[in-house]
Amino acid sequence: GAHVLVEKPIATSIEEADALIALAASTNLVLTVGHQERFVFAGTGLLDHKEVPLDLTCWRMGPWSGRGADVSVVLDLMIHDLDLVHQLVPGEVFDVEARSRAIHGRLADEVSASVTFTNGTVAHLETSRISDARRRGMRAEYVDGVIEIDFVTRKIRNTTPRPLKALEQGDPLGDSVMSFVRAVRDGATALVRPEEARRALATALAIDDAAERNGNSTRAAYAAVAAAR
């Protein structure tokens, strides 16, 4: 066997993800996933704080490039934000709602979704690969203030009492590779664990399910999210 760094998502089905995770565990091999935005996000220090946001809004928009057209925009782009949302909200997913639009084929090119967690936090996500402008950001509302991050301009607005570091012009792809190398060479824990990638995948699939139904996801679809702990 071989140690593996998988490009996100970890798989295109929960069954595939579970098989990969089980194989890596049984062979004592490293399996991590290239959720590169995690490295950008972690650099701010926000993940070091334990406070859970009351409400989250994420947007990720860009023009059509033809890349990733073999999957929906949820698995192609929104999954980045789902990974970040799950890092900020430890609770289980309770409900999923979504709407979508497909322009270049049958797979969704634009999706708006709401993910409600059992602790009451609601995450609103909007993702498009057919937008005129490129926009990427997140707004997190807490009891004691708001944190808003623009990943394009690298500006942060923070009204909470918790300090954050500036968004540096880093190399998230290189950081992802080095995290994998350290895990293989030194036995360190990779920043992105496969179980976390599975959780983001489960939520993404529930959103796709909801979008295809033009509204609410089925209980069966997002029950898989609750099991992805």
Coordinates of C-alpha atoms in Angstrom, one line a residue:
G1 CA 0.0 0.0 0.0
A2 CA 0.9 3.7 -0.2
H3 CA 0.3 6.8 1.8
V4 CA -2.2 9.0 0.0
L5 CA -3.1 12.7 -0.3
V6 CA -6.5 12.8 -2.0
E7 CA -7.7 15.9 -3.8
K8 CA -11.0 17.1 -2.4
P9 CA -13.6 15.7 -2.0
I10 CA -12.4 12.5 -0.3
A11 CA -14.8 10.6 -2.6
T12 CA -18.1 11.0 -4.4
S13 CA -20.1 8.8 -2.1
I14 CA -20.1 7.9 1.6
E15 CA -19.5 4.3 0.7
E16 CA -16.3 5.1 -1.2
A17 CA -15.2 7.4 1.7
D18 CA -15.8 4.7 4.3
A19 CA -13.9 2.2 2.2
L20 CA -10.9 4.5 1.9
I21 CA -10.9 5.3 5.6
A22 CA -11.2 1.7 6.6
L23 CA -8.4 0.6 4.2
A24 CA -6.0 3.3 5.5
A25 CA -6.7 2.4 9.2
S26 CA -6.3 -1.4 8.5
T27 CA -2.9 -0.9 6.8
N28 CA -1.7 1.9 9.1
L29 CA -1.2 4.2 6.2
V30 CA -1.6 8.0 6.0
L31 CA -4.8 9.3 4.3
T32 CA -5.5 13.0 4.2
V33 CA -7.4 15.3 1.9
G34 CA -6.5 18.4 0.0
H35 CA -8.9 20.9 1.7
Q36 CA -6.5 23.7 1.0
E37 CA -8.7 26.5 2.3
R38 CA -8.3 25.0 5.8
F39 CA -4.7 26.2 5.8
V40 CA -5.7 29.7 4.8
F41 CA -8.4 29.7 7.5
A42 CA -6.1 28.2 10.2
G43 CA -3.6 31.0 9.6
T44 CA -5.9 33.6 11.0
G45 CA -6.1 31.8 14.4
L46 CA -9.9 31.6 14.3
L47 CA -9.8 27.8 14.7
D48 CA -8.0 28.2 18.0
H49 CA -11.0 29.9 19.5
K50 CA -13.8 27.7 21.0
E51 CA -16.7 30.1 20.6
V52 CA -19.4 28.7 18.3
P53 CA -21.1 31.2 15.9
L54 CA -24.8 31.7 16.0
D55 CA -25.0 32.3 12.3
L56 CA -22.7 31.8 9.3
T57 CA -22.8 33.1 5.8
C58 CA -20.4 31.8 3.1
W59 CA -20.1 32.9 -0.5
R60 CA -17.8 31.5 -3.2
M61 CA -18.4 32.9 -6.7
G62 CA -16.4 32.7 -9.9
P63 CA -16.8 32.7 -13.7
W64 CA -17.2 29.5 -15.7
S65 CA -13.9 27.8 -16.5
G66 CA -15.1 24.3 -17.5
R67 CA -13.0 22.8 -14.7
G68 CA -14.8 20.4 -12.4
A69 CA -17.8 20.1 -14.6
D70 CA -18.0 16.4 -14.0
V71 CA -19.4 17.1 -10.5
S72 CA -21.9 19.6 -9.2
V73 CA -20.7 23.0 -7.9
V74 CA -21.3 21.7 -4.4
L75 CA -18.6 19.0 -4.7
D76 CA -16.4 21.2 -6.8
L77 CA -16.4 24.4 -4.8
M78 CA -18.9 24.6 -1.9
I79 CA -17.2 21.7 -0.2
H80 CA -14.4 24.1 0.7
D81 CA -16.8 26.2 2.8
L82 CA -18.6 23.1 4.2
D83 CA -15.2 22.0 5.6
L84 CA -14.7 25.4 7.2
V85 CA -18.2 25.5 8.6
H86 CA -17.8 22.1 10.2
Q87 CA -14.6 23.3 11.9
L88 CA -16.5 26.2 13.5
V89 CA -19.6 24.3 14.4
P90 CA -19.2 21.1 16.4
G91 CA -22.8 20.2 16.4
E92 CA -24.6 17.6 14.2
V93 CA -26.5 18.6 11.1
F94 CA -30.3 18.7 11.7
D95 CA -31.7 20.0 8.4
V96 CA -30.7 20.9 4.9
E97 CA -32.4 23.1 2.4
A98 CA -31.1 24.0 -1.1
R99 CA -31.9 25.5 -4.5
S100 CA -29.9 25.1 -7.6
R101 CA -29.5 26.2 -11.2
A102 CA -27.8 24.3 -14.0
I103 CA -26.5 26.1 -17.1
H104 CA -23.7 24.0 -18.6
G105 CA -25.3 20.6 -18.5
R106 CA -27.5 18.7 -16.0
L107 CA -25.2 19.2 -12.9
A108 CA -25.8 22.3 -10.7
D109 CA -23.6 25.3 -11.5
E110 CA -25.1 27.6 -8.9
V111 CA -26.4 26.5 -5.4
S112 CA -27.9 28.4 -2.4
A113 CA -28.1 26.2 0.7
S114 CA -29.0 26.5 4.4
V115 CA -27.6 24.0 6.9
T116 CA -29.2 23.9 10.3
F117 CA -27.3 22.3 13.2
T118 CA -28.7 20.7 16.3
N119 CA -27.2 23.5 18.5
G120 CA -29.2 26.1 16.6
T121 CA -26.4 27.5 14.4
V122 CA -27.5 28.1 10.8
A123 CA -25.0 28.2 7.9
H124 CA -26.1 30.0 4.7
L125 CA -24.0 29.1 1.7
E126 CA -24.0 30.5 -1.8
T127 CA -21.7 29.1 -4.5
S128 CA -21.6 29.7 -8.2
R129 CA -19.2 28.9 -11.1
I130 CA -21.1 31.0 -13.5
S131 CA -20.8 34.4 -11.8
D132 CA -19.4 37.5 -13.5
A133 CA -17.3 38.4 -10.5
R134 CA -15.0 36.5 -8.3
R135 CA -16.0 36.7 -4.6
R136 CA -15.0 34.5 -1.7
G137 CA -15.8 35.3 1.9
M138 CA -17.3 34.3 5.2
R139 CA -19.3 36.2 7.9
A140 CA -19.6 34.7 11.4
E141 CA -22.0 36.2 13.9
Y142 CA -21.3 35.6 17.6
V143 CA -22.9 36.7 20.8
D144 CA -20.2 39.3 21.3
G145 CA -19.6 40.5 17.7
V146 CA -19.0 39.7 14.1
I147 CA -16.1 38.3 12.1
E148 CA -16.1 38.9 8.4
I149 CA -13.3 37.6 6.1
D150 CA -12.8 38.5 2.4
F151 CA -10.5 35.8 1.0
V152 CA -10.0 37.8 -2.2
T153 CA -8.9 41.1 -0.8
R154 CA -7.5 39.4 2.3
K155 CA -9.3 41.8 4.6
I156 CA -10.7 40.9 8.0
R157 CA -13.3 42.8 10.0
N158 CA -13.5 41.7 13.6
T159 CA -15.7 43.3 16.2
T160 CA -15.3 40.4 18.8
P161 CA -12.8 40.7 21.6
R162 CA -10.8 37.8 20.2
P163 CA -7.7 38.8 18.2
L164 CA -7.1 37.4 14.8
K165 CA -4.0 37.3 12.6
A166 CA -3.9 38.9 9.2
L167 CA -4.5 36.8 6.1
E168 CA -1.0 36.2 4.7
Q169 CA -0.2 35.6 1.0
G170 CA 0.7 32.0 1.7
D171 CA 0.9 28.8 -0.3
P172 CA -2.1 26.6 0.8
L173 CA -1.3 23.9 -1.8
G174 CA 2.3 23.7 -0.6
D175 CA 1.1 23.7 3.0
S176 CA -1.2 20.8 2.3
V177 CA 1.6 18.8 0.7
M178 CA 3.9 19.6 3.6
S179 CA 1.3 18.5 6.1
F180 CA 1.1 15.2 4.3
V181 CA 4.8 14.8 4.1
R182 CA 5.2 15.5 7.9
A183 CA 2.5 12.9 8.6
V184 CA 4.3 10.3 6.5
R185 CA 7.9 11.2 7.5
D186 CA 7.4 12.2 11.2
G187 CA 4.2 10.5 12.2
A188 CA 2.5 13.9 12.8
T189 CA -1.2 14.2 12.5
A190 CA -2.2 15.8 9.2
L191 CA -4.3 19.0 9.5
V192 CA -7.2 17.5 7.6
R193 CA -8.3 14.1 9.0
P194 CA -10.2 11.8 6.6
E195 CA -13.1 11.6 9.0
E196 CA -13.5 15.4 8.7
A197 CA -13.4 15.2 5.0
R198 CA -16.1 12.5 5.1
R199 CA -18.2 14.8 7.2
A200 CA -17.9 17.6 4.6
L201 CA -18.8 15.1 1.9
A202 CA -21.9 13.9 3.7
T203 CA -23.2 17.5 4.0
A204 CA -22.4 18.2 0.4
L205 CA -24.3 15.1 -0.7
A206 CA -27.3 16.1 1.4
I207 CA -27.2 19.6 -0.2
D208 CA -27.1 18.0 -3.7
D209 CA -30.0 15.8 -2.7
A210 CA -32.0 18.8 -1.4
A211 CA -31.2 20.8 -4.6
E212 CA -32.4 18.0 -6.8
R213 CA -35.6 17.9 -4.9
N214 CA -35.9 21.7 -5.2
G215 CA -36.0 22.3 -1.5
N216 CA -35.6 20.1 1.5
S217 CA -33.3 17.1 1.7
T218 CA -34.7 13.7 2.8
R219 CA -34.0 12.5 6.3
A220 CA -32.0 9.6 4.9
A221 CA -29.7 12.0 3.0
Y222 CA -28.7 14.1 6.0
A223 CA -28.9 11.3 8.5
A224 CA -25.6 10.3 6.9
V225 CA -24.2 13.7 8.0
A226 CA -25.1 13.0 11.7
A227 CA -23.2 9.7 11.4
A228 CA -20.1 11.5 10.1
R229 CA -18.5 12.3 13.4

